[in-house]
Amino acid sequence: MNPIDYNKYTATVIVWLLLLTMPFWLPAIGGYSELGTRVVVLGLAAMSLNFLLGYTGVLSFGHAAYFGLGAYGVGLTIRYLVPSTGVGIVAGTLIGTIAGAIIGPMIVRLRGVYFAMVTIAFGQVFFFIAFRWHSVTGGDDGLTDWSRMPINLGFTTIDIQHDARAFYYLVLVVFAIAVGAMAWILRSPFGRTLIAIRENERRARFLGIPVDQHIWIAWTISCCFVSVAGALYALLNNFVDPRALYWTQSGDFVIMAVLGGMRSFWGPLLGAAIFVVLQDYLSSQTQNWMSFVGLFFVLVVLFFPRGVLGIIKRKVAS
Amino acid sequence: MSLLRVENVSKQFGSLIAVNGVSMNVEPGELRAVIGPNGAGKTTFFNLISGFLTPTAGRVTFDNEDITHMLPARRVWKGIARTFQITEVFPELSVRENLRVPVEVAAGHRLSPWLSADDDGEIRARVTDLMDMSGLADKADRLVGELSHGDQRATEIMMALALKPRLLLLDEPTAGMGDQETYDIAQLIRKLHKDQSLTIVLIEHDMRVVFHLADRIMVLAEGAMLAEGTPKEIAANETVQAAYLGKAAA
Ligand SMILES: Nc1ncnc2c1ncn2[C@@H]1O[C@H](COP(=O)(O)OP(=O)(O)O)[C@@H](O)[C@H]1O
Ligand SMILES: [Mg+2]
């Protein structure tokens, strides 16, 4: 194995060991199960965004829309249709993915800031629908009167409702499937065309890659995984409100990805962990916690453009 | 039957006519050079053939198919590959990865979520062949952005070649190179042309390269075709001498 591959392999092993054991050591350092679950869920959202940002070179500022659709999808399904956590996750994911696939062709010809702006605009459409359609979504008050359901495996039932640790591991299994799929895609010929587009769009086009089509597919895949994250987020809170769809939530995902390091596969997960911990700690100290996160973000971007994981990588390499 | 037929194409940018009613037929297996002073419209002419731009008038036909308005990627699938005057590569990927992308596209795998072990083996072998052919093998795992200018340009040519094109368009492949690098690239182009009878259209400033390689030469000046013919005819053409070649051909 060459040194780069070896480092990547080591990082992957460390990440999985930490994630698998989190419920056991997190309380010892002052955390709680729910905090760990939040890190994994928001980490998945940030990694999904980064599939597009870090590997295709396209900045979406509207991913909260699909995150929120996944969240409402699971909530509405359990509340009105089928009281099943599994069916809810699948429904939420389908809704977010289909919405992304439909909106994609309208935006994939745009680049840079224009792309980002239009993704915000589309995102706000979903926000206003959730906000206004009070009779179904609960509007500003959010969607209540539902909760995640025990998972029935036939031979046994897992009580994810009352057992926070069991829920954490359910989330981790879904996370593993999603993240495994993303890693798989990125190592495939299709994944290499995305990296090629990031590296040099003109060169990619004149190597016979229809760039807009490939960006559309990457966008749809990214929307799919962020809606999985949204579904898990709603299950974690037993609640959804329009803020899950709001553009500031999209901004949080971008902050997490850039903070952790958008050129690294695991960077956005680290970014999400820093973000969630800072939020948890600072918001108990001051109302202006977001200014501190913002300041930290600006410092990292100015001095360490490759993010926190970029710093660690450099330390390991030297 | 010509492989490429360009009929009376023009390209206007505002009030500037960059290419003005130029025609060119390229036969299979031919190596055609396009020469002319800076700003003559050579690159714009290439852009019209490769689909980077579409002409404001005229027609481009490739292998008997009208491609005047076809998307660039589709033209690549038909067999037209190009390099750029200013090197366009994937700087943060290795030489191997740079070549792997076009090899996979050419093998029809651009949308594949996986490769069979056989396909993977074939693709690796093809990448290795391309590196061996161009002397890049010992730099296989270096990032292309860190290579010398000459090696970057060689990588770009091999990327175009990885597409298994039927027509290769090279825009000043030796620009900014020293004598040795220029010689190496010229030899590479000659080899592709002779050994694989690849059809090549070449924009080139270095007259030694042009007269060494070209079967026929087209001269552009101020967007219009000034002359067209064999290297001998062009060297003897007085209009060309006056307008452009000067001492270089003497
Ligand atoms: N995209 C463009 N927009 C406006 N003018 C252009 C564009 N591309 C080229 N030109 C102009 O067209 C003329 C021909 O340029 P070019 O084809 O690059 O010449 P050459 O390759 O022969 O040096 C130049 O005057 C150039 O400034
Ligand atoms: Mg030029």
Coordinates of C-alpha atoms and ligand atoms in Angstrom, one line a residue:
Chain A
M1 CA 0.0 0.0 0.0
N2 CA 1.4 3.5 -0.8
P3 CA 1.5 6.0 2.1
I4 CA -1.5 8.0 1.0
D5 CA -3.7 4.9 0.8
Y6 CA -2.3 3.7 4.1
N7 CA -3.3 7.0 5.8
K8 CA -6.7 6.9 4.3
Y9 CA -7.2 3.3 5.5
T10 CA -6.0 4.2 9.0
A11 CA -8.3 7.2 9.1
T12 CA -11.3 5.0 8.1
V13 CA -10.5 2.4 10.8
I14 CA -10.1 5.1 13.5
V15 CA -13.4 6.8 12.5
W16 CA -15.3 3.5 12.6
L17 CA -13.8 2.5 15.9
L18 CA -14.8 5.9 17.4
L19 CA -18.3 5.7 16.0
L20 CA -18.9 2.1 17.1
T21 CA -17.8 2.8 20.7
M22 CA -19.2 6.4 21.0
P23 CA -22.1 5.6 23.4
F24 CA -19.6 4.1 25.8
W25 CA -17.0 6.9 26.0
L26 CA -19.2 9.9 25.2
P27 CA -20.8 10.1 28.7
A28 CA -17.3 9.9 30.3
I29 CA -16.3 13.2 28.6
G30 CA -19.6 14.9 29.5
G31 CA -21.7 14.1 26.4
Y32 CA -24.9 12.2 26.1
S33 CA -26.3 9.6 23.6
E34 CA -28.5 12.1 21.8
L35 CA -25.5 14.4 21.2
G36 CA -23.6 11.5 19.5
T37 CA -26.7 10.7 17.3
R38 CA -26.8 14.4 16.3
V39 CA -23.2 14.3 15.2
V40 CA -23.8 11.2 13.1
V41 CA -27.0 12.6 11.5
L42 CA -25.6 16.0 10.7
G43 CA -22.3 14.5 9.7
L44 CA -24.2 12.4 7.1
A45 CA -25.9 15.6 5.9
A46 CA -22.6 17.4 5.6
M47 CA -20.9 14.5 3.9
S48 CA -23.8 14.3 1.4
L49 CA -23.3 18.0 0.6
N50 CA -19.6 17.4 0.3
F51 CA -20.2 14.7 -2.3
L52 CA -21.2 17.6 -4.5
L53 CA -19.0 20.4 -3.1
G54 CA -15.8 18.5 -2.5
Y55 CA -15.9 15.9 -5.2
T56 CA -17.9 17.5 -8.0
G57 CA -16.9 21.1 -7.2
V58 CA -20.5 22.4 -7.1
L59 CA -21.7 24.5 -4.1
S60 CA -25.3 24.0 -3.1
F61 CA -26.7 26.4 -0.7
G62 CA -30.1 24.8 -0.7
H63 CA -29.5 21.3 0.7
A64 CA -31.8 22.0 3.7
A65 CA -34.7 21.7 1.3
Y66 CA -34.0 18.0 0.7
F67 CA -33.0 17.4 4.3
G68 CA -36.3 18.9 5.3
L69 CA -38.2 16.9 2.7
G70 CA -36.7 13.8 4.2
A71 CA -37.7 15.0 7.6
Y72 CA -41.3 15.8 6.7
G73 CA -41.5 12.7 4.6
V74 CA -40.8 10.4 7.6
G75 CA -43.0 12.5 10.0
L76 CA -46.0 12.7 7.7
T77 CA -45.7 9.0 6.8
I78 CA -45.7 7.9 10.4
R79 CA -48.3 10.4 11.4
Y80 CA -50.8 9.9 8.6
L81 CA -50.0 6.8 6.7
V82 CA -48.0 3.9 8.2
P83 CA -46.7 3.8 11.7
S84 CA -43.4 2.3 10.7
T85 CA -39.9 3.8 11.1
G86 CA -38.5 1.8 8.2
V87 CA -41.3 2.8 5.8
G88 CA -41.0 6.3 7.0
I89 CA -37.3 6.5 6.2
V90 CA -37.8 5.1 2.8
A91 CA -40.7 7.5 2.1
G92 CA -38.7 10.5 3.3
T93 CA -35.7 9.5 1.2
L94 CA -37.8 9.0 -1.9
I95 CA -39.5 12.3 -1.6
G96 CA -36.2 14.2 -1.1
T97 CA -34.6 12.3 -4.0
I98 CA -37.4 12.8 -6.4
A99 CA -37.7 16.5 -5.7
G100 CA -33.9 16.8 -6.2
A101 CA -34.1 14.9 -9.5
I102 CA -36.9 17.1 -10.8
I103 CA -35.3 20.4 -9.8
G104 CA -31.8 19.3 -11.0
P105 CA -32.3 19.8 -14.8
M106 CA -33.4 23.4 -14.1
I107 CA -30.2 24.3 -12.3
V108 CA -27.3 22.2 -13.5
R109 CA -26.4 24.6 -16.3
L110 CA -25.6 27.2 -13.8
R111 CA -22.2 27.6 -12.2
G112 CA -20.7 29.0 -9.1
V113 CA -22.6 31.7 -7.2
Y114 CA -25.5 31.5 -9.7
F115 CA -26.0 27.8 -8.9
A116 CA -25.8 28.5 -5.1
M117 CA -28.4 31.4 -5.4
V118 CA -30.9 29.3 -7.3
T119 CA -30.5 26.4 -5.0
I120 CA -31.4 28.8 -2.1
A121 CA -34.4 30.1 -4.1
F122 CA -35.8 26.5 -4.7
G123 CA -35.1 25.7 -1.1
Q124 CA -37.2 28.6 0.1
V125 CA -40.1 27.4 -1.9
F126 CA -40.3 24.2 0.2
F127 CA -39.9 26.2 3.3
F128 CA -42.9 28.4 2.5
I129 CA -45.0 25.4 1.6
A130 CA -44.2 23.7 5.0
F131 CA -44.7 27.1 6.7
R132 CA -48.1 27.9 5.1
W133 CA -49.7 24.5 4.8
H134 CA -50.7 24.5 8.4
S135 CA -53.5 21.8 8.2
V136 CA -51.0 19.2 7.1
T137 CA -47.6 20.2 8.3
G138 CA -48.5 22.1 11.5
G139 CA -46.9 25.2 9.9
D140 CA -44.7 27.2 12.2
D141 CA -45.6 25.0 15.2
G142 CA -44.0 22.0 13.5
L143 CA -45.3 18.5 12.9
T144 CA -46.1 16.9 16.3
D145 CA -48.2 14.0 17.6
W146 CA -45.9 11.3 16.1
S147 CA -42.8 9.5 17.2
R148 CA -40.4 6.9 15.9
M149 CA -41.7 3.4 16.1
P150 CA -40.0 0.3 17.5
I151 CA -38.3 -1.7 14.8
N152 CA -39.9 -5.1 14.3
L153 CA -37.4 -7.6 12.9
G154 CA -39.8 -10.6 13.1
F155 CA -37.8 -12.6 15.7
T156 CA -37.3 -9.6 17.9
T157 CA -38.3 -6.0 18.4
I158 CA -35.8 -3.1 18.9
D159 CA -37.2 -0.4 21.1
I160 CA -35.5 2.6 19.5
Q161 CA -38.2 4.9 21.1
H162 CA -37.0 4.6 24.7
D163 CA -33.5 3.1 24.3
A164 CA -31.3 6.0 23.1
R165 CA -28.4 3.7 22.6
A166 CA -30.4 1.4 20.4
F167 CA -31.5 4.4 18.3
Y168 CA -27.9 5.5 18.0
Y169 CA -27.0 2.1 16.5
L170 CA -29.9 2.2 14.1
V171 CA -28.7 5.6 12.9
L172 CA -25.2 4.3 12.6
V173 CA -26.3 1.4 10.5
V174 CA -28.2 3.7 8.1
F175 CA -25.2 6.1 8.1
A176 CA -22.8 3.2 7.3
I177 CA -25.0 2.2 4.3
A178 CA -25.2 5.7 3.0
V179 CA -21.5 6.5 3.5
G180 CA -20.4 3.2 2.1
A181 CA -22.5 3.9 -1.0
M182 CA -20.9 7.3 -1.4
A183 CA -17.4 5.9 -1.0
W184 CA -18.2 3.2 -3.5
I185 CA -19.5 5.7 -6.1
L186 CA -16.5 7.9 -5.7
R187 CA -14.1 5.0 -6.5
S188 CA -16.1 4.0 -9.6
P189 CA -15.6 5.3 -13.1
F190 CA -18.6 7.5 -12.7
G191 CA -17.1 9.0 -9.5
R192 CA -13.8 9.7 -11.4
T193 CA -15.8 11.7 -13.9
L194 CA -17.1 13.9 -11.1
I195 CA -13.6 14.5 -9.7
A196 CA -12.6 15.3 -13.3
I197 CA -15.3 17.9 -13.5
R198 CA -14.1 19.4 -10.2
E199 CA -10.6 19.5 -11.4
N200 CA -11.2 21.0 -14.8
E201 CA -14.6 21.3 -16.3
R202 CA -13.5 22.3 -19.8
R203 CA -11.0 19.3 -20.0
A204 CA -13.8 17.0 -18.7
R205 CA -16.2 18.2 -21.4
F206 CA -13.6 17.7 -24.1
L207 CA -12.9 14.2 -23.0
G208 CA -16.4 13.3 -23.8
I209 CA -18.1 13.8 -20.5
P210 CA -21.5 15.6 -20.8
V211 CA -20.8 17.7 -17.7
D212 CA -24.4 18.9 -17.1
Q213 CA -25.8 15.4 -17.1
H214 CA -23.1 14.1 -14.7
I215 CA -23.7 17.1 -12.4
W216 CA -27.4 16.3 -12.4
I217 CA -26.7 12.7 -11.4
A218 CA -24.3 13.8 -8.7
W219 CA -26.8 16.4 -7.4
T220 CA -29.6 13.8 -7.2
I221 CA -27.3 11.3 -5.4
S222 CA -26.4 14.1 -3.0
C223 CA -30.0 15.0 -2.4
C224 CA -30.8 11.4 -1.8
F225 CA -28.3 11.0 1.0
V226 CA -29.1 14.4 2.6
S227 CA -32.8 13.4 2.7
V228 CA -31.8 10.2 4.5
A229 CA -30.1 12.4 7.0
G230 CA -33.2 14.6 7.3
A231 CA -35.3 11.5 7.9
L232 CA -33.0 10.4 10.7
Y233 CA -33.0 14.0 12.1
A234 CA -36.8 14.0 12.4
L235 CA -36.8 10.6 14.1
L236 CA -34.1 11.8 16.5
N237 CA -36.3 14.8 17.5
N238 CA -39.7 13.1 17.1
F239 CA -40.6 16.4 15.6
V240 CA -40.1 18.5 12.4
D241 CA -40.5 22.2 11.9
P242 CA -39.9 24.5 8.9
R243 CA -36.4 25.4 10.2
A244 CA -35.2 22.1 8.9
L245 CA -35.9 23.4 5.4
Y246 CA -34.7 27.0 6.0
W247 CA -31.7 28.3 4.1
T248 CA -29.7 28.9 7.3
Q249 CA -29.7 25.1 7.8
S250 CA -28.2 24.8 4.4
G251 CA -25.5 27.3 5.5
D252 CA -24.8 25.1 8.6
F253 CA -24.1 22.2 6.3
V254 CA -21.7 24.3 4.2
I255 CA -20.0 25.5 7.4
M256 CA -19.6 21.9 8.7
A257 CA -18.1 20.7 5.4
V258 CA -15.7 23.5 5.0
L259 CA -14.8 23.6 8.7
G260 CA -13.9 19.9 8.7
G261 CA -12.2 19.8 5.3
M262 CA -14.1 19.5 2.0
R263 CA -11.2 17.7 0.3
S264 CA -11.3 14.8 2.8
F265 CA -13.9 12.1 2.8
W266 CA -14.3 12.3 6.6
G267 CA -13.7 16.0 7.0
P268 CA -17.4 17.0 7.0
L269 CA -18.1 14.5 9.8
L270 CA -15.4 16.1 11.9
G271 CA -16.8 19.5 11.0
A272 CA -20.3 18.4 12.1
A273 CA -18.8 17.1 15.4
I274 CA -17.1 20.4 16.1
F275 CA -20.2 22.3 15.1
V276 CA -22.6 20.3 17.3
V277 CA -20.3 20.4 20.3
L278 CA -19.7 24.1 20.0
Q279 CA -23.4 24.6 19.6
D280 CA -24.2 22.5 22.6
Y281 CA -21.6 24.1 24.8
L282 CA -21.8 27.7 23.6
S283 CA -25.5 27.9 23.4
S284 CA -25.7 27.2 27.2
Q285 CA -23.2 30.0 27.8
T286 CA -24.4 32.7 25.4
Q287 CA -27.3 33.5 23.1
N288 CA -24.8 34.7 20.5
W289 CA -23.2 31.3 20.1
M290 CA -23.5 31.4 16.3
S291 CA -21.2 34.5 16.2
F292 CA -18.5 32.4 17.9
V293 CA -19.0 29.5 15.5
G294 CA -18.9 32.0 12.7
L295 CA -15.7 33.5 13.9
F296 CA -14.1 30.1 14.3
F297 CA -15.3 29.3 10.7
V298 CA -13.7 32.4 9.3
L299 CA -10.4 31.8 11.1
V300 CA -10.3 28.2 9.7
V301 CA -11.1 29.3 6.2
L302 CA -8.5 32.1 6.3
F303 CA -5.7 30.2 7.8
F304 CA -6.5 26.5 7.0
P305 CA -8.4 26.4 3.7
R306 CA -8.3 22.6 3.8
G307 CA -10.2 22.5 7.1
V308 CA -9.4 20.9 10.4
L309 CA -8.8 17.5 9.0
G310 CA -6.4 19.2 6.5
I311 CA -4.4 20.4 9.5
I312 CA -4.3 16.9 11.0
K313 CA -3.3 15.4 7.7
R314 CA -0.4 17.8 7.4
K315 CA 0.7 17.0 10.9
V316 CA 0.6 13.3 10.2
A317 CA 2.5 13.7 6.9
S318 CA 5.3 15.7 8.4
Chain B
M1 CA -13.8 10.8 -49.0
S2 CA -12.8 13.5 -46.6
L3 CA -13.0 12.7 -42.9
L4 CA -13.5 16.3 -42.0
R5 CA -15.1 18.9 -44.2
V6 CA -15.3 22.5 -43.1
E7 CA -17.3 24.6 -45.5
N8 CA -17.2 28.4 -45.4
V9 CA -17.3 28.7 -41.7
S10 CA -17.3 32.1 -40.1
K11 CA -17.3 33.3 -36.5
Q12 CA -18.1 36.8 -35.5
F13 CA -17.5 38.3 -32.0
G14 CA -19.4 41.6 -32.0
S15 CA -17.8 43.6 -34.8
L16 CA -14.7 41.4 -35.0
I17 CA -14.8 38.6 -37.6
A18 CA -12.4 36.2 -36.1
V19 CA -12.9 33.5 -38.8
N20 CA -14.1 34.6 -42.2
G21 CA -15.5 32.0 -44.6
V22 CA -12.8 29.4 -44.2
S23 CA -13.0 25.9 -45.8
M24 CA -10.8 22.9 -45.3
N25 CA -11.0 19.2 -46.2
V26 CA -8.9 16.7 -44.3
E27 CA -8.4 13.3 -45.7
P28 CA -8.1 10.2 -43.5
G29 CA -4.5 9.7 -42.4
E30 CA -3.5 13.2 -43.3
L31 CA -1.5 15.5 -41.1
R32 CA -2.6 19.0 -41.7
A33 CA -0.8 22.1 -40.2
V34 CA -2.6 25.4 -39.7
I35 CA -0.3 28.3 -39.4
G36 CA -0.7 32.1 -39.3
P37 CA 0.3 35.1 -37.1
N38 CA -1.1 35.6 -33.6
G39 CA -4.8 36.6 -33.7
A40 CA -5.3 35.1 -37.2
G41 CA -8.2 33.0 -35.9
K42 CA -6.5 29.6 -35.7
T43 CA -7.7 28.7 -32.2
T44 CA -11.2 30.0 -33.0
F45 CA -11.2 27.8 -36.1
F46 CA -10.4 24.8 -33.9
N47 CA -13.1 25.8 -31.5
L48 CA -15.6 25.7 -34.3
I49 CA -14.5 22.1 -35.3
S50 CA -14.5 20.8 -31.7
G51 CA -17.7 22.5 -30.6
F52 CA -16.3 24.9 -28.1
L53 CA -18.0 27.5 -30.2
T54 CA -20.6 27.3 -33.0
P55 CA -20.1 29.1 -36.2
T56 CA -22.2 32.2 -37.2
A57 CA -22.2 30.8 -40.7
G58 CA -21.0 27.7 -42.6
R59 CA -21.0 24.0 -42.0
V60 CA -18.8 21.4 -40.4
T61 CA -19.1 17.7 -41.5
F62 CA -17.3 14.8 -39.9
D63 CA -17.5 11.4 -41.4
N64 CA -20.4 12.5 -43.6
E65 CA -22.4 13.8 -40.6
D66 CA -23.3 17.4 -40.1
I67 CA -21.8 18.3 -36.7
T68 CA -22.1 22.1 -36.9
H69 CA -24.3 22.4 -33.8
M70 CA -23.5 19.1 -32.0
L71 CA -22.5 19.3 -28.3
P72 CA -18.8 18.9 -27.6
A73 CA -19.0 15.6 -25.7
R74 CA -21.0 14.1 -28.5
R75 CA -18.3 15.1 -31.0
V76 CA -15.8 13.4 -28.8
W77 CA -17.9 10.2 -29.0
K78 CA -17.8 10.5 -32.8
G79 CA -14.0 10.6 -32.6
I80 CA -12.8 14.2 -32.4
A81 CA -10.3 14.9 -29.6
R82 CA -8.4 18.0 -29.0
T83 CA -5.8 19.7 -26.8
F84 CA -5.8 23.4 -25.9
Q85 CA -3.3 26.2 -26.5
I86 CA -3.1 26.7 -22.7
T87 CA -2.7 23.3 -21.1
E88 CA -5.9 21.8 -19.8
V89 CA -5.3 18.8 -17.5
F90 CA -6.5 17.7 -14.0
P91 CA -3.7 19.3 -11.9
E92 CA -4.4 17.6 -8.6
L93 CA -4.6 14.1 -10.0
S94 CA -1.7 11.9 -10.9
V95 CA -0.7 11.2 -14.5
R96 CA -2.2 7.7 -14.1
E97 CA -5.6 9.2 -13.0
N98 CA -5.5 11.8 -15.7
L99 CA -5.2 9.1 -18.3
R100 CA -7.6 6.8 -16.7
V101 CA -10.6 9.1 -17.1
P102 CA -10.5 9.3 -20.9
V103 CA -9.6 5.6 -21.2
E104 CA -12.8 4.8 -19.2
V105 CA -14.9 7.2 -21.2
A106 CA -13.6 5.6 -24.5
A107 CA -14.4 2.1 -23.1
G108 CA -18.0 3.3 -22.5
H109 CA -17.7 3.3 -18.7
R110 CA -18.4 7.0 -17.9
L111 CA -21.6 6.1 -16.1
S112 CA -20.5 2.8 -14.6
P113 CA -20.8 2.4 -10.8
W114 CA -18.4 -0.5 -10.9
L115 CA -15.9 -2.4 -13.2
S116 CA -15.4 -6.1 -13.5
A117 CA -11.9 -7.3 -12.7
D118 CA -11.4 -8.0 -16.4
D119 CA -12.5 -4.5 -17.4
D120 CA -10.3 -3.0 -14.7
G121 CA -7.3 -5.0 -15.9
E122 CA -7.8 -3.8 -19.5
I123 CA -8.1 -0.2 -18.5
R124 CA -5.0 -0.4 -16.4
A125 CA -3.1 -2.0 -19.2
R126 CA -4.2 0.7 -21.6
V127 CA -3.2 3.5 -19.2
T128 CA 0.2 1.8 -18.9
D129 CA 0.6 1.6 -22.7
L130 CA -0.2 5.3 -23.0
M131 CA 2.4 6.2 -20.4
D132 CA 5.1 4.0 -22.0
M133 CA 4.4 5.5 -25.4
S134 CA 5.0 9.0 -24.1
G135 CA 7.9 8.5 -21.6
L136 CA 5.6 9.4 -18.7
A137 CA 5.8 5.9 -17.0
D138 CA 8.3 7.0 -14.4
K139 CA 6.1 9.9 -13.4
A140 CA 2.9 7.8 -13.2
D141 CA 2.0 8.7 -9.6
R142 CA 3.1 12.3 -9.6
L143 CA 0.5 15.0 -9.6
V144 CA 0.3 16.5 -13.1
G145 CA 0.2 20.0 -11.6
E146 CA 3.7 19.4 -10.3
L147 CA 5.3 18.2 -13.6
S148 CA 7.3 20.3 -16.0
H149 CA 5.4 22.3 -18.7
G150 CA 6.6 19.8 -21.3
D151 CA 5.4 16.8 -19.4
Q152 CA 2.0 18.5 -18.7
R153 CA 1.6 19.0 -22.4
A154 CA 2.6 15.5 -23.2
T155 CA 0.0 14.3 -20.6
E156 CA -2.6 16.4 -22.3
I157 CA -1.8 14.9 -25.7
M158 CA -1.9 11.4 -24.3
M159 CA -5.3 12.2 -22.7
A160 CA -6.7 13.1 -26.1
L161 CA -5.1 10.0 -27.5
A162 CA -6.6 7.9 -24.8
L163 CA -10.0 8.6 -26.4
K164 CA -9.0 6.6 -29.4
P165 CA -9.9 9.5 -31.7
R166 CA -10.2 9.4 -35.4
L167 CA -9.3 13.0 -35.6
L168 CA -6.8 14.7 -33.3
L169 CA -6.7 18.5 -33.0
L170 CA -3.5 19.9 -31.4
D171 CA -3.4 23.6 -30.6
E172 CA 0.3 24.6 -30.5
P173 CA 1.6 21.5 -28.7
T174 CA 5.1 22.8 -28.5
A175 CA 4.2 26.3 -27.2
G176 CA 6.6 27.5 -24.5
M177 CA 8.9 24.5 -24.9
G178 CA 12.7 24.2 -25.1
D179 CA 14.4 22.6 -28.1
Q180 CA 14.7 19.1 -26.6
E181 CA 11.0 19.1 -25.5
T182 CA 9.9 20.4 -28.8
Y183 CA 11.8 17.7 -30.6
D184 CA 10.3 15.0 -28.3
I185 CA 6.8 16.2 -28.9
A186 CA 7.4 16.4 -32.6
Q187 CA 8.7 12.8 -32.6
L188 CA 5.6 11.7 -30.6
I189 CA 3.2 13.4 -33.1
R190 CA 5.2 11.9 -36.0
K191 CA 4.9 8.4 -34.5
L192 CA 1.2 8.7 -33.9
H193 CA 0.7 9.9 -37.5
K194 CA 3.0 7.3 -39.1
D195 CA 2.4 4.2 -36.9
Q196 CA -1.3 4.5 -36.3
S197 CA -2.1 6.6 -39.4
L198 CA -4.0 8.9 -37.2
T199 CA -5.5 12.0 -38.8
I200 CA -4.2 15.1 -37.2
V201 CA -4.8 18.8 -37.5
L202 CA -2.0 20.8 -35.9
I203 CA -1.7 24.5 -35.1
E204 CA 2.0 25.3 -34.7
H205 CA 4.3 28.2 -34.6
D206 CA 7.6 26.4 -34.9
M207 CA 8.2 26.2 -38.6
R208 CA 10.8 23.4 -38.2
V209 CA 8.0 21.3 -36.7
V210 CA 5.5 22.3 -39.3
F211 CA 7.7 21.6 -42.3
H212 CA 9.0 18.4 -40.8
L213 CA 5.6 16.9 -40.0
A214 CA 2.9 18.3 -42.3
D215 CA 1.5 16.7 -45.4
R216 CA -0.4 19.9 -46.2
I217 CA -0.4 23.4 -44.7
M218 CA -3.2 25.9 -44.5
V219 CA -2.2 29.6 -43.8
L220 CA -4.7 31.8 -42.0
A221 CA -4.3 35.6 -41.7
E222 CA -6.9 38.0 -40.2
G223 CA -9.5 35.3 -40.1
A224 CA -9.3 34.4 -43.8
M225 CA -7.4 31.6 -45.7
L226 CA -4.3 33.0 -47.3
A227 CA -3.0 29.9 -48.9
E228 CA -3.2 26.1 -48.9
G229 CA -0.9 23.5 -50.2
T230 CA 2.0 21.1 -49.7
P231 CA 5.0 22.4 -47.6
K232 CA 6.9 22.9 -50.8
E233 CA 4.1 25.0 -52.3
I234 CA 3.7 27.1 -49.2
A235 CA 7.4 27.7 -48.8
A236 CA 7.5 29.0 -52.4
N237 CA 4.3 31.1 -52.1
E238 CA 5.2 34.7 -52.3
T239 CA 2.1 36.1 -50.6
V240 CA 2.7 33.8 -47.6
Q241 CA 6.4 34.8 -47.5
A242 CA 5.5 38.5 -47.5
A243 CA 2.7 38.1 -45.0
Y244 CA 4.0 35.7 -42.5
L245 CA 6.9 33.3 -43.1
G246 CA 9.6 35.8 -43.8
K247 CA 12.9 34.4 -43.0
A248 CA 11.7 31.3 -41.2
A249 CA 11.1 29.3 -44.4
A250 CA 14.1 30.6 -46.3
Ligands
LIG1 N1 -14.4 34.3 -27.2 C1 -13.9 35.4 -27.8 N2 -14.6 36.6 -27.7 C2 -14.1 37.7 -28.4 N3 -13.1 37.7 -29.2 C3 -12.4 36.5 -29.3 C4 -12.8 35.3 -28.6 N4 -11.9 34.4 -29.0 C5 -11.0 34.9 -29.8 N5 -11.3 36.2 -30.0 C6 -10.6 37.1 -30.9 O1 -10.5 36.5 -32.2 C7 -9.3 36.8 -32.8 C8 -8.6 35.4 -33.2 O2 -8.2 34.8 -32.0 P1 -7.6 33.3 -32.0 O3 -8.5 32.4 -32.7 O4 -7.3 33.0 -30.6 O5 -6.2 33.6 -32.8 P2 -4.9 32.6 -33.0 O6 -5.2 31.4 -32.3 O7 -4.7 32.5 -34.4 O8 -3.8 33.4 -32.3 C9 -8.4 37.6 -31.9 O9 -8.5 38.9 -32.2 C10 -9.1 37.3 -30.5 O10 -8.9 38.4 -29.7
MG2 MG -4.3 30.4 -30.8

